[in-house]
Short mmCIF file of C-alpha atoms in Angstrom, two decimals:
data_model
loop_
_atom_site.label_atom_id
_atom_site.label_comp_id
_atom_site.label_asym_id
_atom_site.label_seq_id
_atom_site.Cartn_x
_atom_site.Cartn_y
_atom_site.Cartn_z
CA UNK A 5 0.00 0.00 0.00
CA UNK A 6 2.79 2.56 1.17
CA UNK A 7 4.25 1.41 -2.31
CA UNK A 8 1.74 2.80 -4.24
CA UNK A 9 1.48 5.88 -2.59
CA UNK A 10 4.86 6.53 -3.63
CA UNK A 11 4.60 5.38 -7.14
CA UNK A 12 5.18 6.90 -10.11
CA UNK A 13 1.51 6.86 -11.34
CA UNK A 14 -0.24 7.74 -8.29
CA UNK A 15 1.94 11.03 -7.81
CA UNK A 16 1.03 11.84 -11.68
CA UNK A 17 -2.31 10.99 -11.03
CA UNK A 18 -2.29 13.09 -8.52
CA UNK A 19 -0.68 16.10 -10.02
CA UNK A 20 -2.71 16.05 -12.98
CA UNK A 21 -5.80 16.00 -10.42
CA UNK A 22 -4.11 19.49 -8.33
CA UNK A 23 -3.52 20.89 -11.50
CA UNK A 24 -7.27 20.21 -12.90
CA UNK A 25 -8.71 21.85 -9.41
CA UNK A 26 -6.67 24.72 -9.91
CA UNK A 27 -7.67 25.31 -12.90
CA UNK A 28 -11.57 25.00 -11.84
CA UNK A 29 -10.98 27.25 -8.97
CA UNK A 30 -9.20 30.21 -11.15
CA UNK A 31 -11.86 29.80 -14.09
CA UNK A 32 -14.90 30.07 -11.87
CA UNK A 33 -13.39 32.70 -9.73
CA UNK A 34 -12.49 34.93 -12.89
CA UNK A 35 -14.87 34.13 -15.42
CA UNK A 36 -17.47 32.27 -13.90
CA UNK A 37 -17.31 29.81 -16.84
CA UNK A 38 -17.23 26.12 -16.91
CA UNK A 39 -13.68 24.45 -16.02
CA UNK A 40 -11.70 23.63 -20.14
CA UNK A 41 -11.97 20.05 -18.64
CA UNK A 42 -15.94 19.79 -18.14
CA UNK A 43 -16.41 21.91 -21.17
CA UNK A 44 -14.07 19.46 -23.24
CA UNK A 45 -15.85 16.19 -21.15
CA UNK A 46 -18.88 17.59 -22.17
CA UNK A 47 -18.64 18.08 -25.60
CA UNK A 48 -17.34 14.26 -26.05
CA UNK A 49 -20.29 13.04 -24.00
CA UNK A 50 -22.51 14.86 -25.12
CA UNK A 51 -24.23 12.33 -28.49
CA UNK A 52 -23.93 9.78 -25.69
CA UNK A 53 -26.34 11.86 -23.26
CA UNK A 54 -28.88 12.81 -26.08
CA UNK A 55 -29.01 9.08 -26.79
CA UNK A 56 -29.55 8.26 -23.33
CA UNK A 57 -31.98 11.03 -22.78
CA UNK A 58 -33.73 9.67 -25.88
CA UNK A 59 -34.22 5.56 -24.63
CA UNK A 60 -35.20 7.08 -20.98
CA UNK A 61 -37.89 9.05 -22.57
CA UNK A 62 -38.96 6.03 -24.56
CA UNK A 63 -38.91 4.06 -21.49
CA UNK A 64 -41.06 6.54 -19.50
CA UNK A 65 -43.65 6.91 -22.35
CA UNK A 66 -43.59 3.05 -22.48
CA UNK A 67 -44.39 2.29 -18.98
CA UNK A 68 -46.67 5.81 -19.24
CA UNK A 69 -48.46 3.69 -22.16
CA UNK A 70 -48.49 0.75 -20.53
CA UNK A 71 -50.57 2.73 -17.89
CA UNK A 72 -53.19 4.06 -19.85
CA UNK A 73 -53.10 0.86 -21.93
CA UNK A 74 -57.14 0.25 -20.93
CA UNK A 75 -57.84 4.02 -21.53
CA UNK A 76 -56.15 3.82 -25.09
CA UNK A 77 -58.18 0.79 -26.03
CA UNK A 78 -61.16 2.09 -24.67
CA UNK A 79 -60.99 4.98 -26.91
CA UNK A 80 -59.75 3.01 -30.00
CA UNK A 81 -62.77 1.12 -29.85
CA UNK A 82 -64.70 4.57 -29.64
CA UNK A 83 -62.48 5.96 -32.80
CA UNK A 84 -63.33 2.49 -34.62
CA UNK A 85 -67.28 2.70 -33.62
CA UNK A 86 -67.75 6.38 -34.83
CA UNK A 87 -65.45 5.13 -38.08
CA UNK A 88 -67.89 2.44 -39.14
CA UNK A 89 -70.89 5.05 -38.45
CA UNK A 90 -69.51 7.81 -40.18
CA UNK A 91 -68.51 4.61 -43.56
CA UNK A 92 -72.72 3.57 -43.15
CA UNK A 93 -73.53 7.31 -43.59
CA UNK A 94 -71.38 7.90 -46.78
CA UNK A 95 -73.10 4.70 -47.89
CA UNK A 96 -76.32 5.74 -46.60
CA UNK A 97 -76.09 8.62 -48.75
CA UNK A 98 -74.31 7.55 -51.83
CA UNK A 99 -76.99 5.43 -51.95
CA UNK A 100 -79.87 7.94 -51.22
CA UNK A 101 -78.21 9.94 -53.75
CA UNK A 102 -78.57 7.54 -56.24
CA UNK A 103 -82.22 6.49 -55.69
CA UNK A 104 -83.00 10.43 -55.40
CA UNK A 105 -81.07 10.70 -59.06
CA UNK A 106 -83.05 7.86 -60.27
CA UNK A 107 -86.68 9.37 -58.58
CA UNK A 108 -86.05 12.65 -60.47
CA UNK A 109 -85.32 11.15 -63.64
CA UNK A 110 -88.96 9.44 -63.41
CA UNK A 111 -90.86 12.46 -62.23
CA UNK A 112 -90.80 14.48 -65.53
CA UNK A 113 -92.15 11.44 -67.08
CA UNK A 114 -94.70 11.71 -63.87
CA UNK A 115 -95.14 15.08 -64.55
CA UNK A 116 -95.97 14.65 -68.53
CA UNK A 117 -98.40 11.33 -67.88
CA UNK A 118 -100.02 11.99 -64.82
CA UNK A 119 -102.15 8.57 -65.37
CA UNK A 120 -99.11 6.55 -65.09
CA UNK A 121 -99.11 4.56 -61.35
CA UNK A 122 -95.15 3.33 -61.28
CA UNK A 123 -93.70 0.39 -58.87
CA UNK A 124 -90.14 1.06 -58.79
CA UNK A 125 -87.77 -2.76 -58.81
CA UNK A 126 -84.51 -3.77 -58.63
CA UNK A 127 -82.84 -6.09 -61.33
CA UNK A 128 -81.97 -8.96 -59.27
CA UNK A 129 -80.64 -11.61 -61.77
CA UNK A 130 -80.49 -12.22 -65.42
CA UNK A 131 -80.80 -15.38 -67.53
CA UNK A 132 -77.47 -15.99 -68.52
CA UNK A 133 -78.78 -18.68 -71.77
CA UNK A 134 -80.62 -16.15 -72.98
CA UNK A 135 -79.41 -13.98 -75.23
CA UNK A 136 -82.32 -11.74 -75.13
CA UNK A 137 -81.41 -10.10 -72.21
CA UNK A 138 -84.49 -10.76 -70.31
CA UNK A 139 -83.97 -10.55 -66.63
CA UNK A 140 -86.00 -11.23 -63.22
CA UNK A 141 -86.98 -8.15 -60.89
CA UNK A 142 -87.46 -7.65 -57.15
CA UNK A 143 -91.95 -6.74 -57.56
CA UNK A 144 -94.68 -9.30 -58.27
CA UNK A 145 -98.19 -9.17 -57.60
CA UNK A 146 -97.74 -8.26 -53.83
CA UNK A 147 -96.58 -4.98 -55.09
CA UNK A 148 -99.27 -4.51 -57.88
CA UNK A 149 -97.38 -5.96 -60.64
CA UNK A 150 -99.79 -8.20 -63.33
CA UNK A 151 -98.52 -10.42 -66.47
CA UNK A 152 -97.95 -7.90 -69.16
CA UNK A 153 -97.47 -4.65 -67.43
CA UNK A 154 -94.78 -2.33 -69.01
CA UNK A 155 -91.71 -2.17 -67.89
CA UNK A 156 -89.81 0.77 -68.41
CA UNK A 157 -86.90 3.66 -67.01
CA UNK A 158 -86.51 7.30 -67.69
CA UNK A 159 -84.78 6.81 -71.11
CA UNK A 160 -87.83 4.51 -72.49
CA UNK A 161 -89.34 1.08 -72.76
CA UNK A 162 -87.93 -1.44 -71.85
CA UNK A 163 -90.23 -5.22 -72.30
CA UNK A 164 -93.08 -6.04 -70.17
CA UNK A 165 -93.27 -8.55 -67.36
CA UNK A 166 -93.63 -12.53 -69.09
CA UNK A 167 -93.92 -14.13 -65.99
CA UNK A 168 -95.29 -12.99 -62.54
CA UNK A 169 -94.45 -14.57 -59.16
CA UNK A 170 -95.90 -12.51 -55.69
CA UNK A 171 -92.58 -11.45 -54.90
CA UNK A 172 -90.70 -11.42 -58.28
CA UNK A 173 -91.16 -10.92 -62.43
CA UNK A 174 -89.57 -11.94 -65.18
CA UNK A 175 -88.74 -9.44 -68.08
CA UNK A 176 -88.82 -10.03 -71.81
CA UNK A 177 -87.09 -7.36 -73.79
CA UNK A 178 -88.08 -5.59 -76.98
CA UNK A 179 -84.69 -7.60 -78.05
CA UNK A 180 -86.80 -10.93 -77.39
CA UNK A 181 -89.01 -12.16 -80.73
CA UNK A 182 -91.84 -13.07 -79.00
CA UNK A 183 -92.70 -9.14 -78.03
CA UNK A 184 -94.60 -7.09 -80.70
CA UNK A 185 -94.81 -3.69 -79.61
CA UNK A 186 -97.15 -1.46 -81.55
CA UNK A 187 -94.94 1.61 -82.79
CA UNK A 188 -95.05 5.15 -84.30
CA UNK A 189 -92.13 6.52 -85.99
CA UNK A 190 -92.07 10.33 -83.90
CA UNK A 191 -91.07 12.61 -86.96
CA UNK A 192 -93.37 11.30 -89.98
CA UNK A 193 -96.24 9.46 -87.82
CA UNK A 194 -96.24 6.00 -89.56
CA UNK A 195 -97.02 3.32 -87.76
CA UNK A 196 -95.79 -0.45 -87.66
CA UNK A 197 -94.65 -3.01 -84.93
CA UNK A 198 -91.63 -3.46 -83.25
CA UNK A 199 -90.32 -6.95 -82.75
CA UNK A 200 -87.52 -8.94 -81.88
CA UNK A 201 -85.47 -10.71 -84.89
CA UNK A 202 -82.88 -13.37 -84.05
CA UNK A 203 -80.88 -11.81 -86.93
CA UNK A 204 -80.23 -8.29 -84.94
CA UNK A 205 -79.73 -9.73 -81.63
CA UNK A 206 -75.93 -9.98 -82.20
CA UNK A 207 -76.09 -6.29 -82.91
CA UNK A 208 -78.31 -5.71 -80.03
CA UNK A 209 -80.92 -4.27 -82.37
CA UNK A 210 -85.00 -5.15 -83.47
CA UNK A 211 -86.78 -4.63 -86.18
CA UNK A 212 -89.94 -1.99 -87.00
CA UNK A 213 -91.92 -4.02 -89.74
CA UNK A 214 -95.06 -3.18 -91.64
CA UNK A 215 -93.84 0.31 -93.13
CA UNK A 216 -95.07 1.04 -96.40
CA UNK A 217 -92.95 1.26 -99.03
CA UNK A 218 -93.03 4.67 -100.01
CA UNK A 219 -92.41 5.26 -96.26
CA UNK A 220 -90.59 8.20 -95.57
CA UNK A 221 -88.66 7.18 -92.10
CA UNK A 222 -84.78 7.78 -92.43
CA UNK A 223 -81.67 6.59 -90.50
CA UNK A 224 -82.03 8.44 -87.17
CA UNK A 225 -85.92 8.91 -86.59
CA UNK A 226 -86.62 7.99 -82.97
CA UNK A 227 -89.57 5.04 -82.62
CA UNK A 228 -92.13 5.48 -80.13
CA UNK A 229 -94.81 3.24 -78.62
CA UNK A 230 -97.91 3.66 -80.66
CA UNK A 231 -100.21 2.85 -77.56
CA UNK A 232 -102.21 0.28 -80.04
CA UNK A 233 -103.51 -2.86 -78.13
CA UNK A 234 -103.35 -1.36 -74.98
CA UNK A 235 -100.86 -3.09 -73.64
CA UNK A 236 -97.91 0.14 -74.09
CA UNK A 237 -99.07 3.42 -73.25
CA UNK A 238 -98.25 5.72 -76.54
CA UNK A 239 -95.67 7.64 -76.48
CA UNK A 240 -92.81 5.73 -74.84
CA UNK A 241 -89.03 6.15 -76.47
CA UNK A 242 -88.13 2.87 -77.71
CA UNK A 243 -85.12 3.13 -79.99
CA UNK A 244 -83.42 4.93 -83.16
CA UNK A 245 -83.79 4.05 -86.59
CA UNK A 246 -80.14 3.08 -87.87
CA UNK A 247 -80.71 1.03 -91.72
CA UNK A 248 -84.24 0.69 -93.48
CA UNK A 249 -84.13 -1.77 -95.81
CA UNK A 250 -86.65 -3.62 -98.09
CA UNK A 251 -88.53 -6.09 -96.26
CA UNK A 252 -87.91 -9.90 -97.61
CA UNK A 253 -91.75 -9.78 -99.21
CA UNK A 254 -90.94 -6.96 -101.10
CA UNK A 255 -94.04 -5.12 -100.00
CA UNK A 256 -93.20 -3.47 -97.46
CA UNK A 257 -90.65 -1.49 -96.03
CA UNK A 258 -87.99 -2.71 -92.63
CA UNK A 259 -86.39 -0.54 -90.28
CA UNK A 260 -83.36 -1.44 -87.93
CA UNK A 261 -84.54 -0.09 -84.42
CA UNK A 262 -81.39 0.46 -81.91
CA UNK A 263 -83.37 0.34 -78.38
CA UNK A 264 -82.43 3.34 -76.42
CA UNK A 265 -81.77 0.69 -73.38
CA UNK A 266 -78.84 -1.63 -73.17
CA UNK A 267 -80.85 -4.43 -70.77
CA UNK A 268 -78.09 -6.12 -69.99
CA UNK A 269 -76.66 -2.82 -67.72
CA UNK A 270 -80.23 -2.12 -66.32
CA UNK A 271 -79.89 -2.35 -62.51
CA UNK A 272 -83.57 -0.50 -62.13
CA UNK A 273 -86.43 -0.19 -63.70
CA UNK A 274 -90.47 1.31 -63.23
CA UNK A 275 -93.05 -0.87 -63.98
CA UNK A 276 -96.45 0.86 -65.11
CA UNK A 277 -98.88 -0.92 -63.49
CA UNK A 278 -101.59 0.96 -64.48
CA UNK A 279 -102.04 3.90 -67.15
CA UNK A 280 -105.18 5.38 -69.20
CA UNK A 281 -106.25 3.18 -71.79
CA UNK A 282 -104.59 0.17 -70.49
CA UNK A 283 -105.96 -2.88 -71.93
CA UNK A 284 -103.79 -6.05 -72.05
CA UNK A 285 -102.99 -9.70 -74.09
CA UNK A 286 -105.22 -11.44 -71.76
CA UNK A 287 -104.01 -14.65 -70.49
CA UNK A 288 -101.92 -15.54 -73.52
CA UNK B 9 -62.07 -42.60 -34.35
CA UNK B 10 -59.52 -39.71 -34.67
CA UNK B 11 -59.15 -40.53 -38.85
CA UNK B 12 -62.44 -41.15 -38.94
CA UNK B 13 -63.10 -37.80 -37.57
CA UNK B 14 -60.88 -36.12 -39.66
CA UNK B 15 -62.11 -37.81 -42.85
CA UNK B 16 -65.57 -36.44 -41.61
CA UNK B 17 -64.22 -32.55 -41.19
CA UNK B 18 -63.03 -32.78 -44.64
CA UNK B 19 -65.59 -33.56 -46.13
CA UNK B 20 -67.78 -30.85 -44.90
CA UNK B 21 -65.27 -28.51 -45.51
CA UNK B 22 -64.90 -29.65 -49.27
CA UNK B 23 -69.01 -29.47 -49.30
CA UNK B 24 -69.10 -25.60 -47.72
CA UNK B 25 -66.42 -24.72 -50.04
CA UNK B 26 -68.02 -26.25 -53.27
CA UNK B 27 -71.09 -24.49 -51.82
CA UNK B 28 -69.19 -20.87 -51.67
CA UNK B 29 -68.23 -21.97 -55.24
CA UNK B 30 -71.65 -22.17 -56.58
CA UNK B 31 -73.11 -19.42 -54.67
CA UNK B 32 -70.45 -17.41 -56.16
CA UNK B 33 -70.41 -18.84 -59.69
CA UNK B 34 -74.60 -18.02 -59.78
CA UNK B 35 -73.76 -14.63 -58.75
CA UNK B 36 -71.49 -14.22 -61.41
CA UNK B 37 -73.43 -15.42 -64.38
CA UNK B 38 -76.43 -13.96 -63.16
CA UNK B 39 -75.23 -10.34 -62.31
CA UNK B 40 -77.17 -7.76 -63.97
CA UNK B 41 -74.24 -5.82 -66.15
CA UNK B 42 -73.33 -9.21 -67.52
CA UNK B 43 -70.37 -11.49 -66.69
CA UNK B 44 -67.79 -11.48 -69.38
CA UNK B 45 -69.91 -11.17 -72.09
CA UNK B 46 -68.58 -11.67 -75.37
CA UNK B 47 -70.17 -11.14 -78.79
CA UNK B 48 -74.04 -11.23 -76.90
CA UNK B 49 -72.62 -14.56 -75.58
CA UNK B 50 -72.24 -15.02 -71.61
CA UNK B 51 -71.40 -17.94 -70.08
CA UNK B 52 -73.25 -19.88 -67.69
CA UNK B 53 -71.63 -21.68 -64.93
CA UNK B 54 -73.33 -23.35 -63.12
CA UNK B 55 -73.72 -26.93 -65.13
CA UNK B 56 -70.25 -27.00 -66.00
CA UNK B 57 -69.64 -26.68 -62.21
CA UNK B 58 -71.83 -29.39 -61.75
CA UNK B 59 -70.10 -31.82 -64.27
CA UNK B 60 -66.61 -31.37 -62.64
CA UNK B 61 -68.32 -32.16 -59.16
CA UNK B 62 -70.36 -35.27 -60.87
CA UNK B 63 -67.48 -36.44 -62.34
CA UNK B 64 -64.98 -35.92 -58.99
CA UNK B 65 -67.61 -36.96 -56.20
CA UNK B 66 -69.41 -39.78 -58.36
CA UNK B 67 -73.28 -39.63 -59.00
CA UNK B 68 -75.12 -39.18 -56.04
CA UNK B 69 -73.25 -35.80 -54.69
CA UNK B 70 -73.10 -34.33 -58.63
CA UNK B 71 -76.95 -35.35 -58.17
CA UNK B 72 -77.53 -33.29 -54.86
CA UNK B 73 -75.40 -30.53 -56.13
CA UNK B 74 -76.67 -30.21 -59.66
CA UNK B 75 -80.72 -30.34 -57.78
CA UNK B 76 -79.15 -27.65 -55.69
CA UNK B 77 -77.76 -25.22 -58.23
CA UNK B 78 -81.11 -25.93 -60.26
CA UNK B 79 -83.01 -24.50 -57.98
CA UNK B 80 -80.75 -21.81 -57.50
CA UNK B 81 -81.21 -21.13 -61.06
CA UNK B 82 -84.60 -21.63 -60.88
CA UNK B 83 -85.40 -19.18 -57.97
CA UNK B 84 -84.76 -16.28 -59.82
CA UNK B 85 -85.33 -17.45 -63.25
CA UNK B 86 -89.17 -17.83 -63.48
CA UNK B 87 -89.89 -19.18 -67.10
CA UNK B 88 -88.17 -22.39 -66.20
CA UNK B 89 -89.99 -23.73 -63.18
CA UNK B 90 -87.99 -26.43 -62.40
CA UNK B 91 -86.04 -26.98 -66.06
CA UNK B 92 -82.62 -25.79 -64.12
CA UNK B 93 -83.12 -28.28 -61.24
CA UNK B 94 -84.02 -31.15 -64.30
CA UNK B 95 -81.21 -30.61 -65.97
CA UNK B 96 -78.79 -30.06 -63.65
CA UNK B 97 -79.71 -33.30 -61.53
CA UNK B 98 -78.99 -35.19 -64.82
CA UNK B 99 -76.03 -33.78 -65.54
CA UNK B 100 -74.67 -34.42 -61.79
CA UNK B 101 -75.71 -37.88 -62.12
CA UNK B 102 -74.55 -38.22 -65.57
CA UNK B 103 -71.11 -37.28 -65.89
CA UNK B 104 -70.75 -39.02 -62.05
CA UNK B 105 -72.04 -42.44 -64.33
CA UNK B 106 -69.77 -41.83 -66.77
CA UNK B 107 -66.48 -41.24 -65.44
CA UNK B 108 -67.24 -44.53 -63.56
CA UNK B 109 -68.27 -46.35 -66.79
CA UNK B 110 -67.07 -45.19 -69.91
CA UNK B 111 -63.91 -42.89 -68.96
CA UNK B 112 -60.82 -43.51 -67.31
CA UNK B 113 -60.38 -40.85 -64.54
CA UNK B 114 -58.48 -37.70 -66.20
CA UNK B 115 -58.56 -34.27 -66.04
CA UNK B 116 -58.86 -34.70 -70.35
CA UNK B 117 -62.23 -36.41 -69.76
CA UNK B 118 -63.40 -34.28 -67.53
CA UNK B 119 -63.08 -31.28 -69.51
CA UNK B 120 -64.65 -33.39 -72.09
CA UNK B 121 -67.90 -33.90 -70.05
CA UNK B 122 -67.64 -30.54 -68.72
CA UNK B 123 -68.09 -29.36 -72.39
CA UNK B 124 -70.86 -31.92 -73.12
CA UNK B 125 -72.49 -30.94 -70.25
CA UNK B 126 -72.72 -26.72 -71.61
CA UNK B 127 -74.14 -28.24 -74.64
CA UNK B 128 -76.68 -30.44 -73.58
CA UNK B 129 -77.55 -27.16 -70.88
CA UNK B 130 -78.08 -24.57 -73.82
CA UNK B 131 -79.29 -27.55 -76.47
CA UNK B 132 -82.03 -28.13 -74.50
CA UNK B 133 -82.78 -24.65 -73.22
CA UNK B 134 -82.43 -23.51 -76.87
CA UNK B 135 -85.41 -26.73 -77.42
CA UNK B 136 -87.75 -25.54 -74.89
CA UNK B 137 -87.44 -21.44 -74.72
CA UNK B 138 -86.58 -20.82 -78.43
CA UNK B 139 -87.43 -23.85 -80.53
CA UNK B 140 -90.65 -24.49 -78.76
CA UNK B 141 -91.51 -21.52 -76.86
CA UNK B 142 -89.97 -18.82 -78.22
CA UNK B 143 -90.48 -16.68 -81.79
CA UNK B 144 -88.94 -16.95 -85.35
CA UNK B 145 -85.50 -17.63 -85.89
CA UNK B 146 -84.43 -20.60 -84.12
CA UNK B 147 -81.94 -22.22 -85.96
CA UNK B 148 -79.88 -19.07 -86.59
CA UNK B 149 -80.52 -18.62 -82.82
CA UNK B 150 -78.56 -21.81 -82.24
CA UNK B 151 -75.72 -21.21 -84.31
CA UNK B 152 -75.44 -17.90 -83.29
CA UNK B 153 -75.95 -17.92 -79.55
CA UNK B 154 -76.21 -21.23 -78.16
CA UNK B 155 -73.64 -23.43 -79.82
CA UNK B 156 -70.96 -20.29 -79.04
CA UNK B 157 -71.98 -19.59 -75.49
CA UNK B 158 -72.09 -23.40 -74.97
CA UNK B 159 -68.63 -23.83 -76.00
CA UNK B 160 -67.46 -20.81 -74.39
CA UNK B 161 -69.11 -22.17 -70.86
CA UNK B 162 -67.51 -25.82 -71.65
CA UNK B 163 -64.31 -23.82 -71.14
CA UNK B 164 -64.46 -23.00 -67.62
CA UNK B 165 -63.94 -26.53 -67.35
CA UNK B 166 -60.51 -25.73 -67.71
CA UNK B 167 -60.15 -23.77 -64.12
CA UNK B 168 -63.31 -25.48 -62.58
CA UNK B 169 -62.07 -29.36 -62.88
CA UNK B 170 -58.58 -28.26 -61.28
CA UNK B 171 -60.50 -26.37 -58.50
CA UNK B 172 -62.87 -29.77 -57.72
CA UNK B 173 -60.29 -32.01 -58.06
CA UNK B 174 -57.68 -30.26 -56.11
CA UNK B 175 -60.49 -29.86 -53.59
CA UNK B 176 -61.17 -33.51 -53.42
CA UNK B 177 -57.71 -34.89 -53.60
CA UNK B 178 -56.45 -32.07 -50.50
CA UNK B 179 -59.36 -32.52 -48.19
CA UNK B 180 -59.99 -35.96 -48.42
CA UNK B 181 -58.02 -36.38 -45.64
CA UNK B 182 -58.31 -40.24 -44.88
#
């Protein structure tokens, strides 16, 4: 022990310790600044202090967390709940949006035939075999719907109802041949009937027959229900003209009718269930 | 008992799966909008779904599955009271017959009575709804429509016999 107090080291040690006071004592007695040594400590520990500053503060807001671990779930489950409500009410009113968009398109027509009694549907499935495009809807006799009503939406007619369950129809297109729809070209007035012909179905297209020949209707004249038979009320857009040709008897005179509805993208539709002048095909 | 059980989980699991299957197959073919609809031709599913589980799970389960996807058909298609569930059955019980029978088991016969199951489907609906019931035009109706969407059904045989026999072989866990 004496040994080492009289070692080399321990008297360096020593000095270097003296010599460090003296130093502290002088600079904070004359400048009242921080001692070269702490100043010089400091700056080398200084990354080493952030850092440790930084994982205590971690550590604290852990165990801080940890605390109010119930309180934080608590109001995550709030944040979710009001989430989900606030995600219903944009889909809420998306979808009143749509079925407002879809009302207004029918009231004009409401407004211009005031006879009309609509039951709005939705398209629930289609026939897939059929190429037809006829399709089954969400109204059947419960609602007011009968065999034969018309079946149309804002743009125009769309078929009539071929089959009638109490909860559900089914909907033959004007695409489908075994619908004749009594028609009236809008511009010159002649009349004729609208029907289905295997031969336009790939083009999505029917045919207006019984035109005389010196019939004046042209590429573009828009084809209207005639109201004839009582089973259409007049008036009702069905399609465009787009070729007139001869007809294969060479009497008369056959128009290509583009409906104005693609059924296939119809997701609703109105059915008229009762209008002035309604008649019907009876039970055929 | 413990293989037995398992062998008993697997195959419910392989019957709620080919159930999700349909149920989502029907809603595909029978979305309004059309599914994959090609030249005014759409496919339908549903039989050709039924031919890959008749020929996988034998007669009497492509029987119960093709009655079920008939009716499923037939619910919201109301000209055909009951045609779907007919055919379907048939089919089911059919193609189960067959690959017993007359084929060896392969996925080439398969898609083989996959395909002959879409045509007898629109041949006969094509009979009864155009041919019999329906207007003018029925041949050209055939070749136009029902031979193409036939064929172009038959080919979902192509993912649907992988997806039933992969089913079949991986849950059949005894």
């Amino acid at each position: 022990m004496k040994k080492f107090f009289t070692s080399r080291p321990f008297k360096a040690i020593v000095t270097v310790l003296c010599v460090l006071l003296m130093v502290s004592i002088v600079f904070a007695a004359v400048g009242r600044r921080v001692a070269p040594q702490s100043d010089f400590l400091g700056t080398l520990l200084s990354p080493f202090q952030t850092f440790g500053a930084s994982v205590t503060r971690q550590i604290d807001r852990m165990f801080t967390a940890i605390g109010r671990l119930d309180t934080l779930e608590d109001e995550n489950n709030r944040l979710r709940e009001e989430l989900r409500t606030y995600r219903q009410q944009l889909v809420d009113f998306d979808e009143y949006k749509r079925e407002n968009e879809f009302f207004r398109d029918y009231l004009e027509m409401k407004q211009q035939h005031s006879d009309f009694t609509f039951q709005p549907a939705i398209v629930t499935a289609r026939d897939g075999a059929d190429a037809c495009g006829s399709f089954s809807i969400d109204a059947g006799t419960r609602d007011g719907v009968a065999l034969h009503d018309p079946v149309i939406t804002a743009d125009g007619l769309v078929g009539y109802i071929s089959e009638v369950g109490s909860t559900m129809s089914t909907v033959v297109t004007v695409l489908d041949p075994t619908l004749r729809v009594g028609a009236v070209v809008s511009r010159t007035r002649e009349a004729g009937v609208v029907a289905g012909d295997t031969a336009l179905l790939g083009d999505g297209a029917c045919g207006l027959s019984y035109l005389a020949s010196s019939s004046a209707v042209t590429i573009g004249d828009t084809v209207l229900t005639s109201g004839a038979g009582g089973v259409f009320p007049a008036g009702l857009i069905i399609g465009t003209v787009t070729d007139v040709k001869k007809d294969p008897s060479n009497v008369s005179l056959y128009a290509v009718v583009r409906p104005v509805i693609d059924a296939r993208s119809l997701t609703q539709v109105m059915v008229i269930t009762a209008f002035e002048g309604q008649g019907g095909l009876g039970d055929e | 008992m413990s293989k037995k059980a398992d062998r008993k989980g697997g195959l419910v699991l392989q019957y709620v799966l080919l159930g999700v299957l349909a149920l989502f197959c029907w809603l595909l073919q029978s979305a309004p909008g059309g599914f994959a609809v090609i030249a005014g031709c759409s496919p339908v599913l549903l039989p050709v779904l039924t031919a890959a589980v008749g020929v996988y799970y034998e007669e009497r389960a492509g029987a119960v599955f093709g009655l079920l996807c008939g009716i499923l058909m037939d619910i919201y298609t109301v000209p055909s009271v009951g045609f779907h569930a007919v055919v379907l059955t048939a089919v089911g019980v059919v193609c189960g017959f067959a690959v017993k029978h007359f084929f060896t088991h392969s996925l080439w016969a398969a898609l083989v009575l996959c395909l002959g199951a879409a045509l007898t489907y629109f041949v006969l609906y094509w009979l009864l709804f155009k041919c019999i019931l329906g207007g003018g035009g029925a041949w050209f109706y055939l070749v136009r429509f029902s031979l193409p969407a036939a064929l172009y059904s038959g080919a979902f045989g192509l993912v649907f016999c992988p997806l039933v026999r992969w089913l079949h072989r991986r849950l059949s866990f005894a």
